[in-house]
Every structure is written in C-alpha cells, then in structure tokens.
Amino acid sequence: MRLKEEQIARLAEKVLGDLERAQLVEQKQGRGAVLAGIKAAIAEDLKLEEALERDAEALLEQTLKAVGGQGIDRHKILRMIKEKLAKERKIVL
C-alpha cells in the first residue's frame, strides 16, 4: 500500500490520539518524539509490505513461466504467494 507522508502523519496522529484517550500510553518523552516513533514504525511496515509485494510478483512470474500460465487465475495465485511469504516473514497483512 502506498501512503504519502501526510497520510502517514495523520495515521500516526490518529493512533496516538486513540491510545491517549484510552489511557493506554504513558509518554516519557514529548508527544513529538512519540509521534516520530509511530510514523517510523508505519513507514517501515509499509516498506516491508512493498518488498513482499515485489517478491510475490517475481515469484508469480517465475511460476507462470514454468507452467505456461494458461488457465491460471493470476490474482488467486498472487494472493496465495503473498500469504505464504507474509507467514514466512512474520508480516501481518
């Protein structure tokens, strides 16, 4: 999933706001430092997901070449490959 920097910032604000309202977070540093950490975590997760997507596409192409690609549901196979890679890499989609 592609998110712009401002979308990541809004998502981080929402997450922190929800955690603060539920009193599930105690800030030992300033709010800005906490937000920066949340933004970094979201950005890193998105990078991992994009890498997984690229790897799944490459495996799909290899698979389609190997079997001829005739009569195969490309989207279904891609989803299966992504799920397998995500499980191996311990990534939650």
XYZ file of C-alpha atoms in Angstrom:
93
model
C 0.000 0.000 0.000
C 1.335 3.390 -0.928
C 0.777 6.207 1.533
C 2.003 9.757 1.266
C 3.984 11.279 4.112
C 0.994 13.372 5.192
C -1.221 10.284 5.255
C 1.301 8.501 7.467
C 1.380 11.560 9.743
C -2.430 11.608 10.021
C -2.499 7.889 10.728
C 0.149 8.301 13.435
C -1.849 11.184 14.983
C -4.975 9.016 14.987
C -3.179 6.061 16.587
C -1.593 8.204 19.288
C -4.833 10.090 19.925
C -6.743 6.822 20.340
C -4.082 5.434 22.683
C -4.130 8.639 24.760
C -7.940 8.683 25.021
C -7.964 5.048 26.127
C -5.139 5.849 28.579
C -3.051 3.017 27.126
C 0.118 5.034 26.688
C 2.283 6.940 29.107
C 4.641 9.384 27.446
C 8.130 9.532 28.896
C 9.290 11.780 26.082
C 7.432 14.587 24.374
C 4.465 13.968 22.119
C 6.587 14.794 19.080
C 9.059 12.022 19.858
C 6.248 9.509 20.291
C 4.657 10.602 17.013
C 8.003 10.307 15.236
C 8.348 6.743 16.524
C 4.871 5.805 15.360
C 5.495 7.358 11.936
C 8.782 5.459 11.617
C 7.090 2.182 12.549
C 4.325 2.720 9.992
C 6.811 3.682 7.260
C 8.963 0.609 7.986
C 5.921 -1.663 7.888
C 4.909 -0.200 4.520
C 8.428 -0.776 3.145
C 8.292 -4.412 4.238
C 4.887 -4.812 2.623
C 6.110 -3.258 -0.637
C 9.126 -5.594 -0.684
C 6.816 -8.538 -0.095
C 4.629 -7.383 -2.990
C 7.640 -7.141 -5.344
C 8.905 -10.580 -4.316
C 5.450 -12.110 -4.733
C 5.143 -10.611 -8.228
C 8.554 -12.027 -9.172
C 7.625 -15.489 -7.877
C 4.328 -15.294 -9.729
C 6.099 -14.523 -12.999
C 8.504 -17.429 -12.455
C 5.596 -19.748 -11.691
C 3.613 -18.660 -14.739
C 6.639 -19.163 -16.999
C 7.271 -22.613 -15.549
C 3.695 -23.862 -16.039
C 2.832 -21.917 -19.162
C 0.359 -19.621 -17.438
C -2.632 -20.944 -19.354
C -5.902 -21.124 -17.446
C -4.386 -19.933 -14.166
C -6.095 -17.322 -12.018
C -3.258 -14.811 -11.664
C -4.840 -12.910 -8.757
C -5.570 -16.046 -6.768
C -2.019 -17.360 -7.182
C -0.561 -13.936 -6.302
C -2.661 -13.803 -3.125
C -1.514 -17.317 -2.163
C 2.138 -16.413 -2.746
C 1.787 -13.193 -0.730
C 0.144 -15.044 2.157
C 2.905 -17.660 2.177
C 5.683 -15.055 2.052
C 3.975 -12.998 4.761
C 3.741 -16.034 7.022
C 7.412 -16.917 6.419
C 8.495 -13.322 7.106
C 6.070 -12.900 10.012
C 4.347 -9.935 8.379
C 0.694 -9.243 9.110
C -1.147 -8.105 6.003
